[in-house]
PDB file of C-alpha atoms in Angstrom:
ATOM      1  CA  GLY A  69     -17.070   5.693 -16.613  1.00  0.00           C
ATOM      2  CA  ALA A  70     -17.759   2.400 -14.727  1.00  0.00           C
ATOM      3  CA  PHE A  71     -14.448  -0.125 -14.074  1.00  0.00           C
ATOM      4  CA  THR A  72     -14.829  -3.391 -12.872  1.00  0.00           C
ATOM      5  CA  PHE A  73     -11.562  -4.457 -10.346  1.00  0.00           C
ATOM      6  CA  VAL A  74     -11.467  -8.474 -11.259  1.00  0.00           C
ATOM      7  CA  LYS A  75     -10.973 -10.489  -8.345  1.00  0.00           C
ATOM      8  CA  THR A  76      -8.129 -12.696  -9.968  1.00  0.00           C
ATOM      9  CA  THR A  77      -6.003  -9.360 -10.183  1.00  0.00           C
ATOM     10  CA  TRP A  78      -7.040  -7.373  -6.881  1.00  0.00           C
ATOM     11  CA  SER A  79      -6.030 -10.216  -5.069  1.00  0.00           C
ATOM     12  CA  THR A  80      -2.893 -11.170  -6.587  1.00  0.00           C
ATOM     13  CA  LEU A  81      -1.500  -7.273  -5.881  1.00  0.00           C
ATOM     14  CA  ILE A  82       1.249  -7.471  -3.798  1.00  0.00           C
ATOM     15  CA  PRO A  83       2.938 -10.480  -5.868  1.00  0.00           C
ATOM     16  CA  ARG A  84       2.157  -8.053  -9.018  1.00  0.00           C
ATOM     17  CA  LEU A  85       3.480  -5.199  -7.489  1.00  0.00           C
ATOM     18  CA  LEU A  86       6.499  -6.863  -6.186  1.00  0.00           C
ATOM     19  CA  GLY A  87       7.030  -8.138  -9.938  1.00  0.00           C
ATOM     20  CA  LYS A  88       7.379  -4.016 -10.654  1.00  0.00           C
ATOM     21  CA  ALA A  89       9.696  -3.254  -8.376  1.00  0.00           C
ATOM     22  CA  LYS A  90      11.848  -5.510  -9.003  1.00  0.00           C
ATOM     23  CA  GLU A  91      12.029  -4.640 -12.504  1.00  0.00           C
ATOM     24  CA  CYS A  92      12.813  -1.167 -11.300  1.00  0.00           C
ATOM     25  CA  PHE A  93      15.116  -2.150  -9.032  1.00  0.00           C
ATOM     26  CA  ARG A  94      17.571  -4.126 -11.743  1.00  0.00           C
ATOM     27  CA  ASP A  95      17.133  -1.007 -13.765  1.00  0.00           C
ATOM     28  CA  ILE A  96      18.371   1.710 -11.159  1.00  0.00           C
ATOM     29  CA  ILE A  97      20.121  -0.338  -8.564  1.00  0.00           C
ATOM     30  CA  LEU A  98      23.647  -1.350  -9.367  1.00  0.00           C
ATOM     31  CA  GLY A  99      25.279  -5.005  -8.379  1.00  0.00           C
ATOM     32  CA  ASP A 100      22.647  -8.063  -6.704  1.00  0.00           C
ATOM     33  CA  ASP A 101      22.589  -7.055  -2.966  1.00  0.00           C
ATOM     34  CA  TRP A 102      19.194  -5.388  -2.763  1.00  0.00           C
ATOM     35  CA  GLU A 103      18.269  -8.467  -3.284  1.00  0.00           C
ATOM     36  CA  LEU A 104      19.386  -9.614   0.239  1.00  0.00           C
ATOM     37  CA  PHE A 105      17.210  -7.118   1.632  1.00  0.00           C
ATOM     38  CA  LEU A 106      14.188  -9.262   0.299  1.00  0.00           C
ATOM     39  CA  ASN A 107      15.595 -12.767   1.323  1.00  0.00           C
ATOM     40  CA  ARG A 108      17.236 -12.342   4.720  1.00  0.00           C
ATOM     41  CA  PRO A 109      16.556 -10.911   8.067  1.00  0.00           C
ATOM     42  CA  VAL A 110      16.383  -7.452   8.267  1.00  0.00           C
ATOM     43  CA  MET A 111      17.998  -5.255  11.597  1.00  0.00           C
ATOM     44  CA  VAL A 112      16.691  -1.957  11.385  1.00  0.00           C
ATOM     45  CA  LYS A 113      18.428   0.537  13.400  1.00  0.00           C
ATOM     46  CA  ASN A 114      16.499   3.656  12.502  1.00  0.00           C
ATOM     47  CA  LEU A 115      14.343   3.704   9.598  1.00  0.00           C
ATOM     48  CA  THR A 116      13.838   7.381   9.782  1.00  0.00           C
ATOM     49  CA  GLN A 117      17.561   7.575   8.487  1.00  0.00           C
ATOM     50  CA  LEU A 118      17.867   4.031   6.952  1.00  0.00           C
ATOM     51  CA  ASP A 119      20.261   2.481   9.030  1.00  0.00           C
ATOM     52  CA  VAL A 120      19.703  -1.028   8.162  1.00  0.00           C
ATOM     53  CA  PHE A 121      21.595  -3.947   7.416  1.00  0.00           C
ATOM     54  CA  VAL A 122      21.202  -7.621   6.613  1.00  0.00           C
ATOM     55  CA  ARG A 123      24.146 -10.439   6.695  1.00  0.00           C
ATOM     56  CA  ASP A 124      25.604 -12.244   3.944  1.00  0.00           C
ATOM     57  CA  ASP A 125      27.701 -15.105   5.404  1.00  0.00           C
ATOM     58  CA  GLU A 126      30.779 -13.365   6.944  1.00  0.00           C
ATOM     59  CA  ARG A 127      29.890 -10.189   5.909  1.00  0.00           C
ATOM     60  CA  GLN A 128      27.260  -7.086   6.776  1.00  0.00           C
ATOM     61  CA  VAL A 129      24.916  -4.985   4.121  1.00  0.00           C
ATOM     62  CA  PHE A 130      24.220  -1.954   4.451  1.00  0.00           C
ATOM     63  CA  LEU A 131      21.151  -0.374   3.273  1.00  0.00           C
ATOM     64  CA  GLN A 132      23.045   3.257   2.275  1.00  0.00           C
ATOM     65  CA  ASP A 133      26.018   1.480   0.984  1.00  0.00           C
ATOM     66  CA  VAL A 134      23.433  -0.129  -2.103  1.00  0.00           C
ATOM     67  CA  LYS A 135      24.560   1.754  -4.932  1.00  0.00           C
ATOM     68  CA  VAL A 136      21.503   3.802  -6.444  1.00  0.00           C
ATOM     69  CA  GLN A 137      22.241   5.393 -10.307  1.00  0.00           C
ATOM     70  CA  ASP A 138      21.936   9.170 -10.205  1.00  0.00           C
ATOM     71  CA  TYR A 139      18.193  10.042 -11.207  1.00  0.00           C
ATOM     72  CA  CYS A 140      18.427  11.521 -14.750  1.00  0.00           C
ATOM     73  CA  PRO A 141      15.838  11.491 -17.581  1.00  0.00           C
ATOM     74  CA  LEU A 142      16.880   8.106 -19.053  1.00  0.00           C
ATOM     75  CA  ASN A 143      15.791   6.008 -15.669  1.00  0.00           C
ATOM     76  CA  HIS A 144      12.921   8.365 -14.704  1.00  0.00           C
ATOM     77  CA  ASP A 145      10.370   5.940 -15.511  1.00  0.00           C
ATOM     78  CA  SER A 146      11.955   3.419 -13.143  1.00  0.00           C
ATOM     79  CA  PHE A 147      12.329   6.119 -10.060  1.00  0.00           C
ATOM     80  CA  ALA A 148       8.355   7.058 -11.202  1.00  0.00           C
ATOM     81  CA  THR A 149       7.633   3.834 -11.132  1.00  0.00           C
ATOM     82  CA  LEU A 150       8.567   3.371  -7.682  1.00  0.00           C
ATOM     83  CA  GLN A 151       7.120   6.198  -5.873  1.00  0.00           C
ATOM     84  CA  ALA A 152       4.179   5.096  -7.968  1.00  0.00           C
ATOM     85  CA  ILE A 153       4.074   1.450  -5.906  1.00  0.00           C
ATOM     86  CA  LEU A 154       4.930   3.294  -2.770  1.00  0.00           C
ATOM     87  CA  GLU A 155       1.967   5.612  -3.230  1.00  0.00           C
ATOM     88  CA  LEU A 156      -0.253   2.911  -4.234  1.00  0.00           C
ATOM     89  CA  CYS A 157       1.225   0.573  -0.863  1.00  0.00           C
ATOM     90  CA  LEU A 158       0.724   3.611   1.113  1.00  0.00           C
ATOM     91  CA  PHE A 159      -2.934   4.317  -0.068  1.00  0.00           C
ATOM     92  CA  GLY A 160      -4.861   0.473   0.202  1.00  0.00           C
ATOM     93  CA  LEU A 161      -2.244  -2.050   0.882  1.00  0.00           C
ATOM     94  CA  GLY A 162      -1.963  -1.054   4.632  1.00  0.00           C
ATOM     95  CA  THR A 163      -5.393  -2.420   5.671  1.00  0.00           C
ATOM     96  CA  GLY A 164      -8.236  -0.410   4.973  1.00  0.00           C
ATOM     97  CA  ALA A 165      -7.918   3.233   2.666  1.00  0.00           C
ATOM     98  CA  VAL A 166      -6.490   6.251   2.985  1.00  0.00           C
ATOM     99  CA  ARG A 167      -7.435   9.848   1.586  1.00  0.00           C
ATOM    100  CA  PHE A 168      -4.868  10.995  -1.241  1.00  0.00           C
ATOM    101  CA  GLU A 169      -4.277  13.751   0.271  1.00  0.00           C
ATOM    102  CA  GLU A 170      -3.391  12.287   3.212  1.00  0.00           C
ATOM    103  CA  LEU A 171      -0.166  10.612   2.257  1.00  0.00           C
ATOM    104  CA  GLY A 172       1.708  14.463   1.246  1.00  0.00           C
ATOM    105  CA  ARG A 173       0.845  14.732   4.963  1.00  0.00           C
ATOM    106  CA  LEU A 174       3.434  11.849   5.697  1.00  0.00           C
ATOM    107  CA  LYS A 175       6.558  12.210   6.968  1.00  0.00           C
ATOM    108  CA  THR A 176       9.812   9.626   7.287  1.00  0.00           C
ATOM    109  CA  THR A 177       9.205  10.067  11.154  1.00  0.00           C
ATOM    110  CA  SER A 178       5.269   9.063  10.202  1.00  0.00           C
ATOM    111  CA  CYS A 179       6.528   5.389   9.691  1.00  0.00           C
ATOM    112  CA  GLN A 180       7.855   2.955  12.254  1.00  0.00           C
ATOM    113  CA  TRP A 181       9.449  -0.531  11.660  1.00  0.00           C
ATOM    114  CA  HIS A 182       8.281  -3.407  14.654  1.00  0.00           C
ATOM    115  CA  ASN A 183       8.798  -6.942  14.170  1.00  0.00           C
ATOM    116  CA  SER A 184       9.650  -7.083  10.807  1.00  0.00           C
ATOM    117  CA  TYR A 185       7.097  -4.578   9.478  1.00  0.00           C
ATOM    118  CA  VAL A 186       6.424  -1.001   8.426  1.00  0.00           C
ATOM    119  CA  TYR A 187       3.764   0.457  10.533  1.00  0.00           C
ATOM    120  CA  TYR A 188       2.631   3.686   9.515  1.00  0.00           C
ATOM    121  CA  CYS A 189       0.087   6.591  10.689  1.00  0.00           C
ATOM    122  CA  VAL A 190      -2.039   9.049   8.639  1.00  0.00           C
ATOM    123  CA  GLU A 191      -3.327  11.601  10.462  1.00  0.00           C
ATOM    124  CA  SER A 192      -7.149  12.110   8.813  1.00  0.00           C
ATOM    125  CA  GLN A 193      -8.699  15.877   8.833  1.00  0.00           C
ATOM    126  CA  LYS A 194     -11.736  15.104   7.429  1.00  0.00           C
ATOM    127  CA  LYS A 195     -14.642  17.023   9.399  1.00  0.00           C
ATOM    128  CA  GLY A 196     -18.222  15.569  10.187  1.00  0.00           C
ATOM    129  CA  ASN A 197     -20.198  18.810  11.424  1.00  0.00           C
ATOM    130  CA  ILE A 198     -18.398  21.545  10.935  1.00  0.00           C
ATOM    131  CA  ARG A 199     -19.970  23.337  13.794  1.00  0.00           C
ATOM    132  CA  VAL A 200     -18.778  20.899  16.034  1.00  0.00           C
ATOM    133  CA  ARG A 201     -14.620  21.776  16.688  1.00  0.00           C
ATOM    134  CA  GLN A 202     -12.351  18.244  16.038  1.00  0.00           C
ATOM    135  CA  THR A 203      -8.880  17.540  16.508  1.00  0.00           C
ATOM    136  CA  PRO A 204      -7.030  15.472  13.641  1.00  0.00           C
ATOM    137  CA  LYS A 205      -7.635  11.499  13.705  1.00  0.00           C
ATOM    138  CA  ILE A 206      -4.814   9.410  13.924  1.00  0.00           C
ATOM    139  CA  VAL A 207      -4.960   6.103  12.329  1.00  0.00           C
ATOM    140  CA  GLU A 208      -2.401   3.495  12.350  1.00  0.00           C
ATOM    141  CA  HIS A 209      -2.033   0.639   9.068  1.00  0.00           C
ATOM    142  CA  ARG A 210       1.013  -1.959   8.167  1.00  0.00           C
ATOM    143  CA  LEU A 211       2.573  -3.107   5.603  1.00  0.00           C
ATOM    144  CA  SER A 212       2.842  -6.751   4.340  1.00  0.00           C
ATOM    145  CA  LEU A 213       5.713  -8.643   5.208  1.00  0.00           C
ATOM    146  CA  SER A 214       7.335  -8.606   1.922  1.00  0.00           C
ATOM    147  CA  LEU A 215       6.040  -5.292   1.277  1.00  0.00           C
ATOM    148  CA  SER A 216       7.818  -4.066   4.296  1.00  0.00           C
ATOM    149  CA  ARG A 217      11.489  -5.355   3.101  1.00  0.00           C
ATOM    150  CA  ALA A 218      10.417  -3.632  -0.763  1.00  0.00           C
ATOM    151  CA  PHE A 219       9.334  -0.102   1.369  1.00  0.00           C
ATOM    152  CA  LEU A 220      13.064  -0.094   2.784  1.00  0.00           C
ATOM    153  CA  LEU A 221      14.301  -0.135  -1.099  1.00  0.00           C
ATOM    154  CA  ILE A 222      11.852   2.039  -2.625  1.00  0.00           C
ATOM    155  CA  ARG A 223      12.773   4.642  -0.283  1.00  0.00           C
ATOM    156  CA  ARG A 224      16.394   4.220  -0.928  1.00  0.00           C
ATOM    157  CA  CYS A 225      15.824   4.864  -4.378  1.00  0.00           C
ATOM    158  CA  ILE A 226      13.625   7.379  -4.391  1.00  0.00           C
ATOM    159  CA  ALA A 227      16.341   9.355  -1.795  1.00  0.00           C
ATOM    160  CA  GLU A 228      17.550  10.195  -5.008  1.00  0.00           C
ATOM    161  CA  MET A 229      14.756  11.941  -6.476  1.00  0.00           C
ATOM    162  CA  PRO A 230      14.404  15.638  -6.758  1.00  0.00           C
ATOM    163  CA  CYS A 231      12.581  16.407  -3.514  1.00  0.00           C
ATOM    164  CA  THR A 232      10.344  19.639  -2.106  1.00  0.00           C
ATOM    165  CA  CYS A 233      10.346  18.652   1.487  1.00  0.00           C
ATOM    166  CA  GLU A 234      13.855  17.187   2.991  1.00  0.00           C
ATOM    167  CA  LYS A 235      11.082  15.310   5.741  1.00  0.00           C
ATOM    168  CA  SER A 236       8.570  14.076   3.430  1.00  0.00           C
ATOM    169  CA  LEU A 237       8.203  10.517   2.556  1.00  0.00           C
ATOM    170  CA  LEU A 238       7.542  10.679  -0.663  1.00  0.00           C
ATOM    171  CA  PRO A 239       9.527  13.268  -2.880  1.00  0.00           C
ATOM    172  CA  SER A 240       5.846  14.491  -4.697  1.00  0.00           C
ATOM    173  CA  ALA A 241       2.359  13.738  -4.612  1.00  0.00           C
ATOM    174  CA  ASP A 242       1.542  12.611  -7.975  1.00  0.00           C
ATOM    175  CA  LYS A 243      -1.913  10.964  -7.936  1.00  0.00           C
ATOM    176  CA  VAL A 244      -1.084  11.006 -11.954  1.00  0.00           C
ATOM    177  CA  ALA A 245       1.769   8.018 -11.678  1.00  0.00           C
ATOM    178  CA  MET A 246      -0.353   5.651  -9.288  1.00  0.00           C
ATOM    179  CA  LEU A 247      -3.592   5.975 -11.314  1.00  0.00           C
ATOM    180  CA  ALA A 248      -1.482   5.255 -14.317  1.00  0.00           C
ATOM    181  CA  LEU A 249      -0.135   2.241 -12.484  1.00  0.00           C
ATOM    182  CA  VAL A 250      -3.544   1.125 -11.713  1.00  0.00           C
ATOM    183  CA  GLN A 251      -4.365   1.383 -15.043  1.00  0.00           C
ATOM    184  CA  GLU A 252      -1.827  -0.725 -16.187  1.00  0.00           C
ATOM    185  CA  ILE A 253      -2.227  -3.717 -13.569  1.00  0.00           C
ATOM    186  CA  PHE A 254      -5.889  -3.725 -14.303  1.00  0.00           C
ATOM    187  CA  ASP A 255      -5.492  -3.366 -18.089  1.00  0.00           C
ATOM    188  CA  PHE A 256      -7.994  -0.682 -18.078  1.00  0.00           C
ATOM    189  CA  ASP A 257      -8.749   1.225 -21.301  1.00  0.00           C
ATOM    190  CA  HIS A 258      -8.181   4.875 -19.299  1.00  0.00           C
ATOM    191  CA  ARG A 259      -7.281   6.100 -15.589  1.00  0.00           C
ATOM    192  CA  PRO A 260      -9.180   5.481 -13.028  1.00  0.00           C
ATOM    193  CA  GLU A 261     -10.557   8.290 -10.569  1.00  0.00           C
ATOM    194  CA  VAL A 262      -8.633   8.359  -7.152  1.00  0.00           C
ATOM    195  CA  LEU A 263     -12.167   8.158  -5.906  1.00  0.00           C
ATOM    196  CA  GLN A 264     -12.615   4.690  -7.889  1.00  0.00           C
ATOM    197  CA  VAL A 265      -9.532   3.291  -6.346  1.00  0.00           C
ATOM    198  CA  ARG A 266     -10.419   4.286  -3.055  1.00  0.00           C
ATOM    199  CA  HIS A 267     -13.771   2.295  -3.510  1.00  0.00           C
ATOM    200  CA  LEU A 268     -11.839  -0.821  -4.918  1.00  0.00           C
ATOM    201  CA  PHE A 269      -9.744  -0.831  -1.473  1.00  0.00           C
ATOM    202  CA  THR A 270     -12.834  -0.683   1.007  1.00  0.00           C
ATOM    203  CA  SER A 271     -14.946  -2.953  -1.496  1.00  0.00           C
ATOM    204  CA  ILE A 272     -11.696  -5.665  -0.247  1.00  0.00           C
ATOM    205  CA  GLY A 273     -12.389  -4.898   3.139  1.00  0.00           C
ATOM    206  CA  ASN A 274     -16.486  -5.824   2.461  1.00  0.00           C
ATOM    207  CA  ILE A 275     -15.958  -8.513   0.699  1.00  0.00           C
ATOM    208  CA  ILE A 276     -12.755 -10.280   3.136  1.00  0.00           C
ATOM    209  CA  MET A 277     -13.974  -9.434   6.528  1.00  0.00           C
ATOM    210  CA  PRO A 278     -17.675  -8.372   6.318  1.00  0.00           C
ATOM    211  CA  GLU A 279     -20.208  -7.919   8.549  1.00  0.00           C
ATOM    212  CA  ARG A 280     -23.342  -9.337   7.589  1.00  0.00           C
ATOM    213  CA  THR A 281     -26.157  -6.617   7.078  1.00  0.00           C
ATOM    214  CA  SER A 282     -28.973  -8.632   5.662  1.00  0.00           C
ATOM    215  CA  ALA A 283     -29.992 -12.548   4.939  1.00  0.00           C
ATOM    216  CA  GLY A 284     -30.400 -14.247   2.069  1.00  0.00           C
ATOM    217  CA  GLY A 285     -30.327 -13.817  -1.201  1.00  0.00           C
ATOM    218  CA  ASP A 286     -27.804 -11.263  -2.396  1.00  0.00           C
ATOM    219  CA  GLU A 287     -26.101  -9.811   0.464  1.00  0.00           C
ATOM    220  CA  GLU A 288     -24.956  -6.197   1.099  1.00  0.00           C
ATOM    221  CA  LEU A 289     -21.433  -6.164   2.682  1.00  0.00           C
ATOM    222  CA  VAL A 290     -19.891  -3.629   4.790  1.00  0.00           C
ATOM    223  CA  SER A 291     -16.407  -4.658   6.433  1.00  0.00           C
ATOM    224  CA  SER A 292     -15.924  -4.985  10.248  1.00  0.00           C
ATOM    225  CA  GLN A 293     -15.977  -1.736  12.430  1.00  0.00           C
ATOM    226  CA  LEU A 294     -12.114  -2.534  13.230  1.00  0.00           C
ATOM    227  CA  LEU A 295     -11.005  -2.278   9.255  1.00  0.00           C
ATOM    228  CA  THR A 296     -13.690   0.263   8.188  1.00  0.00           C
ATOM    229  CA  GLU A 297     -12.278   2.897  10.866  1.00  0.00           C
ATOM    230  CA  LYS A 298      -8.562   2.230   9.161  1.00  0.00           C
ATOM    231  CA  SER A 299     -10.134   3.737   6.317  1.00  0.00           C
ATOM    232  CA  GLY A 300     -11.575   6.973   8.488  1.00  0.00           C
ATOM    233  CA  HIS A 301     -15.208   5.684   8.365  1.00  0.00           C
ATOM    234  CA  THR A 302     -17.844   4.912  10.471  1.00  0.00           C
ATOM    235  CA  GLN A 303     -20.289   1.727  10.459  1.00  0.00           C
ATOM    236  CA  GLY A 304     -22.742   4.129  10.076  1.00  0.00           C
ATOM    237  CA  THR A 305     -21.152   5.584   6.618  1.00  0.00           C
ATOM    238  CA  ALA A 306     -19.943   2.720   5.646  1.00  0.00           C
ATOM    239  CA  ARG A 307     -23.198   0.982   5.424  1.00  0.00           C
ATOM    240  CA  ARG A 308     -24.645   4.290   3.785  1.00  0.00           C
ATOM    241  CA  ALA A 309     -22.065   5.210   1.611  1.00  0.00           C
ATOM    242  CA  TYR A 310     -19.522   2.250   1.125  1.00  0.00           C
ATOM    243  CA  SER A 311     -21.293  -1.280   1.601  1.00  0.00           C
ATOM    244  CA  THR A 312     -20.235  -3.621  -1.182  1.00  0.00           C
ATOM    245  CA  THR A 313     -23.354  -5.805  -2.855  1.00  0.00           C
ATOM    246  CA  LEU A 314     -22.086  -9.686  -3.069  1.00  0.00           C
ATOM    247  CA  LEU A 315     -24.162 -10.972  -6.005  1.00  0.00           C
ATOM    248  CA  ASP A 316     -25.243 -14.991  -5.810  1.00  0.00           C
ATOM    249  CA  SER A 317     -23.759 -15.214  -2.156  1.00  0.00           C
ATOM    250  CA  GLU A 318     -25.189 -18.509  -1.877  1.00  0.00           C
ATOM    251  CA  GLU A 319     -22.950 -19.552  -4.806  1.00  0.00           C
ATOM    252  CA  ALA A 320     -20.222 -17.483  -2.911  1.00  0.00           C
ATOM    253  CA  LEU A 321     -20.851 -19.141  -0.169  1.00  0.00           C
ATOM    254  CA  TYR A 322     -20.085 -22.925  -1.437  1.00  0.00           C
ATOM    255  CA  ASP A 323     -17.041 -21.803  -3.223  1.00  0.00           C
ATOM    256  CA  PHE A 324     -15.598 -20.371   0.056  1.00  0.00           C
ATOM    257  CA  TYR A 325     -16.676 -23.335   2.010  1.00  0.00           C
ATOM    258  CA  HIS A 326     -15.096 -25.554  -0.474  1.00  0.00           C
ATOM    259  CA  LYS A 327     -11.884 -23.733  -0.587  1.00  0.00           C
ATOM    260  CA  SER A 328     -11.415 -23.599   2.989  1.00  0.00           C
ATOM    261  CA  LEU A 329     -11.384 -27.590   3.161  1.00  0.00           C
ATOM    262  CA  GLY A 330      -9.024 -27.892   0.228  1.00  0.00           C
ATOM    263  CA  GLU A 331     -10.584 -27.785  -2.892  1.00  0.00           C
TER     264      GLU A 331
END
């Protein structure tokens, strides 16, 4: 069926996800030192090994010393929610929408910490013309400042979960949990499909960084070339299959203009 992703929800997606993550941290982390990693400057020596610390007055608090409860059926929901949050962040909040199967190929070494942000590289293996031999395309993404900090704590927590591969960034790629999270956030009656969530993020890009393709009346929008490439698309593919119709664009222009002036 059709889903309507309302702007009042997607425009506050980051604080909504942070709020849910904090609820899970409170449930499975002992003490409150974890809050320092969300509020203090973070020093990262080795992101892969989670060699991370913050300074609190006269002491240093290391991420590895943050005590996480053992994974068990009683706290499974909190661990699963944290993994779903991480999946959704990597899927669409790193600027551009990746393909879900690409998440399963992410390793702990796929991520780097630079200037207080988490950067990660996704390997896109989608082929265009099957007769043309192509090498995988590497696409870089970056999480926001607050999500980069939450990323550290989520990784610390899910390290306690059973994992199919020690070097994998995610214990397992569970699209059901991620889609259930989207369903809860947007208050849908049933779970959307992965492709519908991917279209959400490509549509957000079309709206906030548009390359205008028509004049007057309602407009077809696609995102700028740089942002389109973050979703693994060419501009031609974006215009043909992923454009977004902006209704009453003139009214939207007024609203945006007035908001820019402090309305």
